[in-house]
PDB file of C-alpha atoms in Angstrom:
ATOM      1  CA  ASP I   1      -1.687  -3.736  -7.379  1.00 68.00           C
ATOM      2  CA  GLN I   2      -2.479  -1.951  -4.126  1.00 77.00           C
ATOM      3  CA  GLN I   3      -1.130  -4.140  -1.335  1.00 90.00           C
ATOM      4  CA  VAL I   4      -2.378  -1.816   1.412  1.00 94.00           C
ATOM      5  CA  LYS I   5      -5.858  -0.363   1.070  1.00 93.00           C
ATOM      6  CA  GLN I   6      -7.818   2.247   2.957  1.00 96.00           C
ATOM      7  CA  ASN I   7     -11.291   2.090   1.492  1.00 92.00           C
ATOM      8  CA  SER I   8     -12.683   5.167   3.238  1.00 94.00           C
ATOM      9  CA  PRO I   9     -11.274   8.355   1.721  1.00 93.00           C
ATOM     10  CA  SER I  10     -12.819  10.448   4.468  1.00 96.00           C
ATOM     11  CA  LEU I  11     -14.428  10.218   7.898  1.00 97.00           C
ATOM     12  CA  SER I  12     -16.217  12.821   9.991  1.00 98.00           C
ATOM     13  CA  VAL I  13     -16.808  12.435  13.742  1.00 98.00           C
ATOM     14  CA  GLN I  14     -17.917  14.644  16.604  1.00 98.00           C
ATOM     15  CA  GLU I  15     -15.445  15.821  19.189  1.00 97.00           C
ATOM     16  CA  GLY I  16     -15.314  13.434  22.140  1.00 97.00           C
ATOM     17  CA  ARG I  17     -16.571  10.448  20.150  1.00 98.00           C
ATOM     18  CA  ILE I  18     -14.550   7.505  18.859  1.00 98.00           C
ATOM     19  CA  SER I  19     -12.850   7.621  15.456  1.00 98.00           C
ATOM     20  CA  ILE I  20     -12.230   4.277  13.770  1.00 98.00           C
ATOM     21  CA  LEU I  21      -9.986   4.174  10.732  1.00 98.00           C
ATOM     22  CA  ASN I  22      -9.646   0.952   8.788  1.00 98.00           C
ATOM     23  CA  CYS I  23      -6.957  -0.616   6.655  1.00 97.00           C
ATOM     24  CA  ASP I  24      -6.774  -3.879   4.705  1.00 97.00           C
ATOM     25  CA  TYR I  25      -3.734  -5.596   3.242  1.00 96.00           C
ATOM     26  CA  THR I  26      -3.230  -8.393   0.773  1.00 95.00           C
ATOM     27  CA  ASN I  27       0.371  -9.502   1.305  1.00 91.00           C
ATOM     28  CA  SER I  28       0.517 -12.195   3.982  1.00 91.00           C
ATOM     29  CA  MET I  29       4.265 -11.588   4.309  1.00 89.00           C
ATOM     30  CA  PHE I  30       3.645  -8.231   6.017  1.00 91.00           C
ATOM     31  CA  ASP I  31       4.517  -8.533   9.671  1.00 89.00           C
ATOM     32  CA  TYR I  32       4.813  -4.973  10.907  1.00 91.00           C
ATOM     33  CA  PHE I  33       2.203  -2.253  10.605  1.00 94.00           C
ATOM     34  CA  LEU I  34       2.301   1.461  11.310  1.00 94.00           C
ATOM     35  CA  TRP I  35      -0.023   4.445  11.297  1.00 97.00           C
ATOM     36  CA  TYR I  36       1.097   7.904  10.254  1.00 97.00           C
ATOM     37  CA  LYS I  37      -0.680  11.228  10.576  1.00 97.00           C
ATOM     38  CA  LYS I  38      -0.259  14.030   8.061  1.00 96.00           C
ATOM     39  CA  TYR I  39      -1.224  17.672   8.340  1.00 96.00           C
ATOM     40  CA  PRO I  40      -1.388  19.887   5.222  1.00 92.00           C
ATOM     41  CA  ALA I  41       1.986  21.177   3.983  1.00 90.00           C
ATOM     42  CA  GLU I  42       3.851  18.890   6.380  1.00 94.00           C
ATOM     43  CA  GLY I  43       5.413  15.474   6.095  1.00 95.00           C
ATOM     44  CA  PRO I  44       3.754  12.432   7.667  1.00 96.00           C
ATOM     45  CA  THR I  45       4.612  11.784  11.298  1.00 96.00           C
ATOM     46  CA  PHE I  46       4.672   8.407  13.008  1.00 94.00           C
ATOM     47  CA  LEU I  47       1.735   7.715  15.314  1.00 96.00           C
ATOM     48  CA  ILE I  48       1.635   4.093  16.457  1.00 96.00           C
ATOM     49  CA  SER I  49       2.722   0.644  15.295  1.00 94.00           C
ATOM     50  CA  ILE I  50       2.021  -3.025  15.872  1.00 94.00           C
ATOM     51  CA  SER I  51       3.921  -6.222  15.253  1.00 91.00           C
ATOM     52  CA  SER I  52       2.161  -9.236  13.783  1.00 92.00           C
ATOM     53  CA  ILE I  53       2.803 -11.178  16.972  1.00 92.00           C
ATOM     54  CA  LYS I  54       0.341  -8.890  18.745  1.00 95.00           C
ATOM     55  CA  ASP I  55      -3.307  -8.128  18.144  1.00 96.00           C
ATOM     56  CA  LYS I  56      -3.503  -4.831  20.008  1.00 97.00           C
ATOM     57  CA  ASN I  57      -1.233  -1.939  20.864  1.00 97.00           C
ATOM     58  CA  GLU I  58      -2.268   1.084  22.862  1.00 97.00           C
ATOM     59  CA  ASP I  59      -0.684   4.502  23.300  1.00 96.00           C
ATOM     60  CA  GLY I  60      -2.775   7.034  25.150  1.00 97.00           C
ATOM     61  CA  ARG I  61      -5.865   7.869  23.111  1.00 98.00           C
ATOM     62  CA  PHE I  62      -4.676   5.745  20.188  1.00 98.00           C
ATOM     63  CA  THR I  63      -5.149   1.977  19.876  1.00 98.00           C
ATOM     64  CA  VAL I  64      -4.308  -0.172  16.891  1.00 98.00           C
ATOM     65  CA  PHE I  65      -5.966  -3.554  16.409  1.00 98.00           C
ATOM     66  CA  LEU I  66      -4.662  -6.264  14.097  1.00 97.00           C
ATOM     67  CA  ASN I  67      -6.718  -9.166  12.738  1.00 97.00           C
ATOM     68  CA  LYS I  68      -4.253 -11.316  10.810  1.00 95.00           C
ATOM     69  CA  SER I  69      -6.779 -13.854   9.607  1.00 96.00           C
ATOM     70  CA  ALA I  70      -8.802 -11.075   8.006  1.00 97.00           C
ATOM     71  CA  LYS I  71      -5.685  -9.124   6.952  1.00 97.00           C
ATOM     72  CA  HIS I  72      -7.229  -6.081   8.571  1.00 97.00           C
ATOM     73  CA  LEU I  73      -6.080  -3.446  10.995  1.00 97.00           C
ATOM     74  CA  SER I  74      -7.831  -0.498  12.539  1.00 98.00           C
ATOM     75  CA  LEU I  75      -6.896   2.626  14.442  1.00 98.00           C
ATOM     76  CA  HIS I  76      -9.165   3.793  17.248  1.00 98.00           C
ATOM     77  CA  ILE I  77      -8.933   7.325  18.594  1.00 98.00           C
ATOM     78  CA  VAL I  78     -10.804   7.921  21.853  1.00 97.00           C
ATOM     79  CA  PRO I  79     -11.812  10.593  22.594  1.00 98.00           C
ATOM     80  CA  SER I  80     -11.424  12.380  19.283  1.00 98.00           C
ATOM     81  CA  GLN I  81     -10.209  15.978  19.386  1.00 97.00           C
ATOM     82  CA  PRO I  82     -10.312  18.722  16.717  1.00 96.00           C
ATOM     83  CA  GLY I  83      -6.491  18.607  16.587  1.00 96.00           C
ATOM     84  CA  ASP I  84      -6.756  15.023  15.369  1.00 98.00           C
ATOM     85  CA  SER I  85      -8.146  16.297  12.053  1.00 98.00           C
ATOM     86  CA  ALA I  86      -5.586  15.136   9.486  1.00 97.00           C
ATOM     87  CA  VAL I  87      -4.935  12.502   6.853  1.00 96.00           C
ATOM     88  CA  TYR I  88      -4.102   9.115   8.337  1.00 98.00           C
ATOM     89  CA  PHE I  89      -2.001   6.596   6.425  1.00 96.00           C
ATOM     90  CA  CYS I  90      -1.539   2.989   7.349  1.00 96.00           C
ATOM     91  CA  ALA I  91       1.658   1.296   6.245  1.00 94.00           C
ATOM     92  CA  ALA I  92       3.028  -2.226   6.234  1.00 93.00           C
ATOM     93  CA  SER I  93       6.383  -3.925   5.875  1.00 87.00           C
ATOM     94  CA  HIS I  94       7.929  -7.354   6.026  1.00 79.00           C
ATOM     95  CA  GLY I  95      11.217  -8.259   7.554  1.00 67.00           C
ATOM     96  CA  GLY I  96      14.524  -8.247   5.741  1.00 61.00           C
ATOM     97  CA  ALA I  97      17.452  -5.972   5.132  1.00 53.00           C
ATOM     98  CA  THR I  98      15.469  -3.471   3.103  1.00 61.00           C
ATOM     99  CA  ASN I  99      12.300  -3.469   5.181  1.00 68.00           C
ATOM    100  CA  LYS I 100      10.446  -1.314   2.645  1.00 80.00           C
ATOM    101  CA  LEU I 101       7.344   0.456   3.908  1.00 86.00           C
ATOM    102  CA  ILE I 102       4.219   0.254   1.719  1.00 89.00           C
ATOM    103  CA  PHE I 103       1.537   2.865   2.364  1.00 93.00           C
ATOM    104  CA  GLY I 104      -2.198   2.921   1.909  1.00 94.00           C
ATOM    105  CA  THR I 105      -4.097   5.690   0.147  1.00 93.00           C
ATOM    106  CA  GLY I 106      -4.993   7.588   3.298  1.00 95.00           C
ATOM    107  CA  THR I 107      -8.180   8.603   5.135  1.00 97.00           C
ATOM    108  CA  LEU I 108      -9.018  12.238   5.824  1.00 96.00           C
ATOM    109  CA  LEU I 109     -10.390  12.528   9.354  1.00 98.00           C
ATOM    110  CA  ALA I 110     -12.407  15.598  10.287  1.00 98.00           C
ATOM    111  CA  VAL I 111     -13.272  16.005  13.963  1.00 97.00           C
ATOM    112  CA  GLN I 112     -16.130  18.455  14.371  1.00 96.00           C
ATOM    113  CA  PRO I 113     -16.157  20.650  17.523  1.00 92.00           C
TER     114      PRO I 113
ATOM    115  CA  ASN Y   1      17.849  19.101  15.459  1.00 65.00           C
ATOM    116  CA  ALA Y   2      16.849  19.642  11.812  1.00 78.00           C
ATOM    117  CA  GLY Y   3      15.821  16.025  11.054  1.00 94.00           C
ATOM    118  CA  VAL Y   4      15.082  15.551   7.338  1.00 97.00           C
ATOM    119  CA  THR Y   5      15.459  18.673   5.192  1.00 97.00           C
ATOM    120  CA  GLN Y   6      14.113  18.880   1.655  1.00 97.00           C
ATOM    121  CA  THR Y   7      14.808  21.614  -0.873  1.00 97.00           C
ATOM    122  CA  PRO Y   8      13.225  23.291  -2.704  1.00 97.00           C
ATOM    123  CA  LYS Y   9       9.730  23.473  -1.200  1.00 96.00           C
ATOM    124  CA  PHE Y  10       8.148  24.322  -4.551  1.00 96.00           C
ATOM    125  CA  GLN Y  11       9.303  23.911  -8.131  1.00 96.00           C
ATOM    126  CA  VAL Y  12       7.747  24.440 -11.565  1.00 97.00           C
ATOM    127  CA  LEU Y  13       9.355  22.741 -14.565  1.00 97.00           C
ATOM    128  CA  LYS Y  14       8.618  22.600 -18.244  1.00 97.00           C
ATOM    129  CA  THR Y  15       8.308  19.219 -19.918  1.00 98.00           C
ATOM    130  CA  GLY Y  16      11.758  17.890 -20.778  1.00 97.00           C
ATOM    131  CA  GLN Y  17      13.659  19.913 -18.201  1.00 97.00           C
ATOM    132  CA  SER Y  18      15.817  18.226 -15.612  1.00 96.00           C
ATOM    133  CA  MET Y  19      16.233  18.951 -11.937  1.00 96.00           C
ATOM    134  CA  THR Y  20      17.417  17.472  -8.665  1.00 97.00           C
ATOM    135  CA  LEU Y  21      15.378  17.354  -5.482  1.00 98.00           C
ATOM    136  CA  GLN Y  22      17.655  17.573  -2.498  1.00 98.00           C
ATOM    137  CA  CYS Y  23      17.304  15.619   0.730  1.00 98.00           C
ATOM    138  CA  ALA Y  24      19.580  15.739   3.762  1.00 97.00           C
ATOM    139  CA  GLN Y  25      19.271  14.205   7.203  1.00 97.00           C
ATOM    140  CA  ASP Y  26      21.337  14.794  10.313  1.00 96.00           C
ATOM    141  CA  MET Y  27      20.272  11.743  12.327  1.00 94.00           C
ATOM    142  CA  ASN Y  28      22.960   9.410  10.947  1.00 93.00           C
ATOM    143  CA  HIS Y  29      20.255   7.168   9.491  1.00 93.00           C
ATOM    144  CA  GLU Y  30      21.476   4.495   7.121  1.00 92.00           C
ATOM    145  CA  TYR Y  31      18.128   4.037   5.376  1.00 92.00           C
ATOM    146  CA  MET Y  32      16.747   6.789   3.173  1.00 94.00           C
ATOM    147  CA  SER Y  33      13.882   6.753   0.705  1.00 95.00           C
ATOM    148  CA  TRP Y  34      11.816   8.860  -1.659  1.00 97.00           C
ATOM    149  CA  TYR Y  35       8.026   8.757  -1.917  1.00 96.00           C
ATOM    150  CA  ARG Y  36       5.561  10.599  -4.087  1.00 97.00           C
ATOM    151  CA  GLN Y  37       2.066  11.482  -2.938  1.00 95.00           C
ATOM    152  CA  ASP Y  38      -0.733  11.740  -5.451  1.00 93.00           C
ATOM    153  CA  PRO Y  39      -4.494  12.142  -4.863  1.00 86.00           C
ATOM    154  CA  GLY Y  40      -6.146   8.767  -4.380  1.00 83.00           C
ATOM    155  CA  MET Y  41      -2.813   6.959  -4.630  1.00 86.00           C
ATOM    156  CA  GLY Y  42      -1.343   7.505  -1.197  1.00 88.00           C
ATOM    157  CA  LEU Y  43       2.410   7.450  -0.754  1.00 93.00           C
ATOM    158  CA  ARG Y  44       4.310   5.384  -3.296  1.00 93.00           C
ATOM    159  CA  LEU Y  45       7.943   4.394  -2.919  1.00 93.00           C
ATOM    160  CA  ILE Y  46      10.212   5.604  -5.735  1.00 96.00           C
ATOM    161  CA  HIS Y  47      13.732   4.608  -4.673  1.00 96.00           C
ATOM    162  CA  TYR Y  48      15.459   3.736  -1.451  1.00 93.00           C
ATOM    163  CA  SER Y  49      18.940   3.234  -0.048  1.00 93.00           C
ATOM    164  CA  VAL Y  50      20.167   1.161   2.889  1.00 90.00           C
ATOM    165  CA  GLY Y  51      23.525   2.910   3.041  1.00 91.00           C
ATOM    166  CA  ALA Y  52      26.111   4.923   1.156  1.00 93.00           C
ATOM    167  CA  GLY Y  53      26.755   3.434  -2.270  1.00 95.00           C
ATOM    168  CA  ILE Y  54      23.648   1.218  -2.184  1.00 94.00           C
ATOM    169  CA  THR Y  55      20.365   2.098  -3.894  1.00 95.00           C
ATOM    170  CA  ASP Y  56      17.399   0.106  -5.135  1.00 93.00           C
ATOM    171  CA  GLN Y  57      14.078   0.629  -6.868  1.00 94.00           C
ATOM    172  CA  GLY Y  58      10.729   0.954  -5.192  1.00 91.00           C
ATOM    173  CA  GLU Y  59       7.208   0.736  -6.622  1.00 89.00           C
ATOM    174  CA  VAL Y  60       7.412   3.580  -9.167  1.00 94.00           C
ATOM    175  CA  PRO Y  61      11.075   4.147 -10.162  1.00 96.00           C
ATOM    176  CA  ASN Y  62      10.677   4.993 -13.848  1.00 96.00           C
ATOM    177  CA  GLY Y  63      11.836   8.507 -14.768  1.00 96.00           C
ATOM    178  CA  TYR Y  64      13.858   8.976 -11.596  1.00 97.00           C
ATOM    179  CA  ASN Y  65      17.496   8.398 -10.676  1.00 97.00           C
ATOM    180  CA  VAL Y  66      19.146   8.401  -7.273  1.00 97.00           C
ATOM    181  CA  SER Y  67      22.618   8.112  -5.840  1.00 96.00           C
ATOM    182  CA  ARG Y  68      23.946   7.875  -2.288  1.00 97.00           C
ATOM    183  CA  SER Y  69      27.492   9.096  -1.953  1.00 96.00           C
ATOM    184  CA  THR Y  70      27.203  10.060   1.723  1.00 96.00           C
ATOM    185  CA  THR Y  71      25.102   8.904   4.665  1.00 95.00           C
ATOM    186  CA  GLU Y  72      23.517  12.356   4.974  1.00 97.00           C
ATOM    187  CA  ASP Y  73      22.361  13.061   1.423  1.00 97.00           C
ATOM    188  CA  PHE Y  74      20.004  11.284  -0.962  1.00 98.00           C
ATOM    189  CA  PRO Y  75      19.181  13.423  -4.031  1.00 98.00           C
ATOM    190  CA  LEU Y  76      16.415  12.485  -6.469  1.00 98.00           C
ATOM    191  CA  ARG Y  77      17.017  13.363 -10.122  1.00 98.00           C
ATOM    192  CA  LEU Y  78      14.448  13.887 -12.827  1.00 96.00           C
ATOM    193  CA  LEU Y  79      16.333  13.645 -16.125  1.00 92.00           C
ATOM    194  CA  SER Y  80      13.488  14.693 -18.424  1.00 96.00           C
ATOM    195  CA  ALA Y  81      10.426  15.906 -16.555  1.00 96.00           C
ATOM    196  CA  ALA Y  82       6.958  14.825 -17.687  1.00 97.00           C
ATOM    197  CA  PRO Y  83       3.527  16.118 -16.593  1.00 97.00           C
ATOM    198  CA  SER Y  84       2.901  12.709 -14.965  1.00 96.00           C
ATOM    199  CA  GLN Y  85       5.643  13.588 -12.493  1.00 97.00           C
ATOM    200  CA  THR Y  86       3.603  16.460 -11.081  1.00 97.00           C
ATOM    201  CA  SER Y  87       3.323  15.428  -7.452  1.00 97.00           C
ATOM    202  CA  VAL Y  88       4.416  16.084  -3.903  1.00 97.00           C
ATOM    203  CA  TYR Y  89       7.697  14.361  -3.130  1.00 98.00           C
ATOM    204  CA  PHE Y  90       8.724  13.251   0.344  1.00 98.00           C
ATOM    205  CA  CYS Y  91      12.106  12.107   1.518  1.00 98.00           C
ATOM    206  CA  ALA Y  92      12.257   9.889   4.595  1.00 95.00           C
ATOM    207  CA  SER Y  93      14.931   8.223   6.678  1.00 94.00           C
ATOM    208  CA  ARG Y  94      15.270   5.736   9.507  1.00 90.00           C
ATOM    209  CA  VAL Y  95      17.747   3.475  11.210  1.00 85.00           C
ATOM    210  CA  ALA Y  96      18.485   0.576   8.864  1.00 73.00           C
ATOM    211  CA  GLY Y  97      18.103  -2.963  10.105  1.00 67.00           C
ATOM    212  CA  SER Y  98      16.002  -1.821  13.036  1.00 66.00           C
ATOM    213  CA  TYR Y  99      12.772  -3.652  12.486  1.00 62.00           C
ATOM    214  CA  ASN Y 100      10.508  -1.278  14.347  1.00 70.00           C
ATOM    215  CA  SER Y 101      12.208   2.011  13.621  1.00 79.00           C
ATOM    216  CA  PRO Y 102       9.672   4.406  12.075  1.00 85.00           C
ATOM    217  CA  LEU Y 103      10.384   6.611   9.095  1.00 90.00           C
ATOM    218  CA  HIS Y 104      11.086  10.297   9.654  1.00 94.00           C
ATOM    219  CA  PHE Y 105       9.770  12.452   6.824  1.00 96.00           C
ATOM    220  CA  GLY Y 106      10.759  15.818   5.452  1.00 97.00           C
ATOM    221  CA  ASN Y 107       8.105  18.443   4.717  1.00 96.00           C
ATOM    222  CA  GLY Y 108       7.988  17.689   1.021  1.00 97.00           C
ATOM    223  CA  THR Y 109       8.681  19.299  -2.348  1.00 97.00           C
ATOM    224  CA  ARG Y 110       5.681  20.237  -4.465  1.00 97.00           C
ATOM    225  CA  LEU Y 111       6.608  19.807  -8.122  1.00 97.00           C
ATOM    226  CA  THR Y 112       4.534  20.971 -11.069  1.00 97.00           C
ATOM    227  CA  VAL Y 113       5.495  19.984 -14.620  1.00 97.00           C
ATOM    228  CA  THR Y 114       3.789  21.960 -17.373  1.00 96.00           C
TER     229      THR Y 114
END
């Protein structure tokens, strides 16, 4: 049972345009969401996060939007750069001592020069 | 600062062999975890630990054992390797109990079981 889903395995955008990556979740207990970026042969690295008490968090070119009623979050990258080409994972957790992080299946973003 | 170090980077096993994937972190993180990455499946949690002497199962624990004798180290043991365990394995750590502390990942171990 996939609690965190990324339905688009891949996305291709032109340099300078907006990239929008989507993520859906099923567990209403999730209250903290993160995005990770992964280059080949490297481990994932943290990109941006959002708490369920917010609906938007921005960090430079990266903005994450959360729609709790739809159980949906998205990552916007503006403007997209070739160096942004990577696999993007969304992840979710709910509070508690263990605070386990559950990941989605990932979306491969290709930014064309 | 080394962060999270995983060894080996690559490993080939025959079915039935055993091995230990090593993971060490130098950030004094209480929480450590193991994930496997498979095509179309994303990152799935195998086991995790919130401190020395404490371990628990994640989403896909079968076939794997862990122990946590020190804060720094969190080895993952395959007792009898199976082809279904062919995967890329990532170790990750973070500050325990800190709600918004992100995971720090190692660079992975690529395991092939023939």
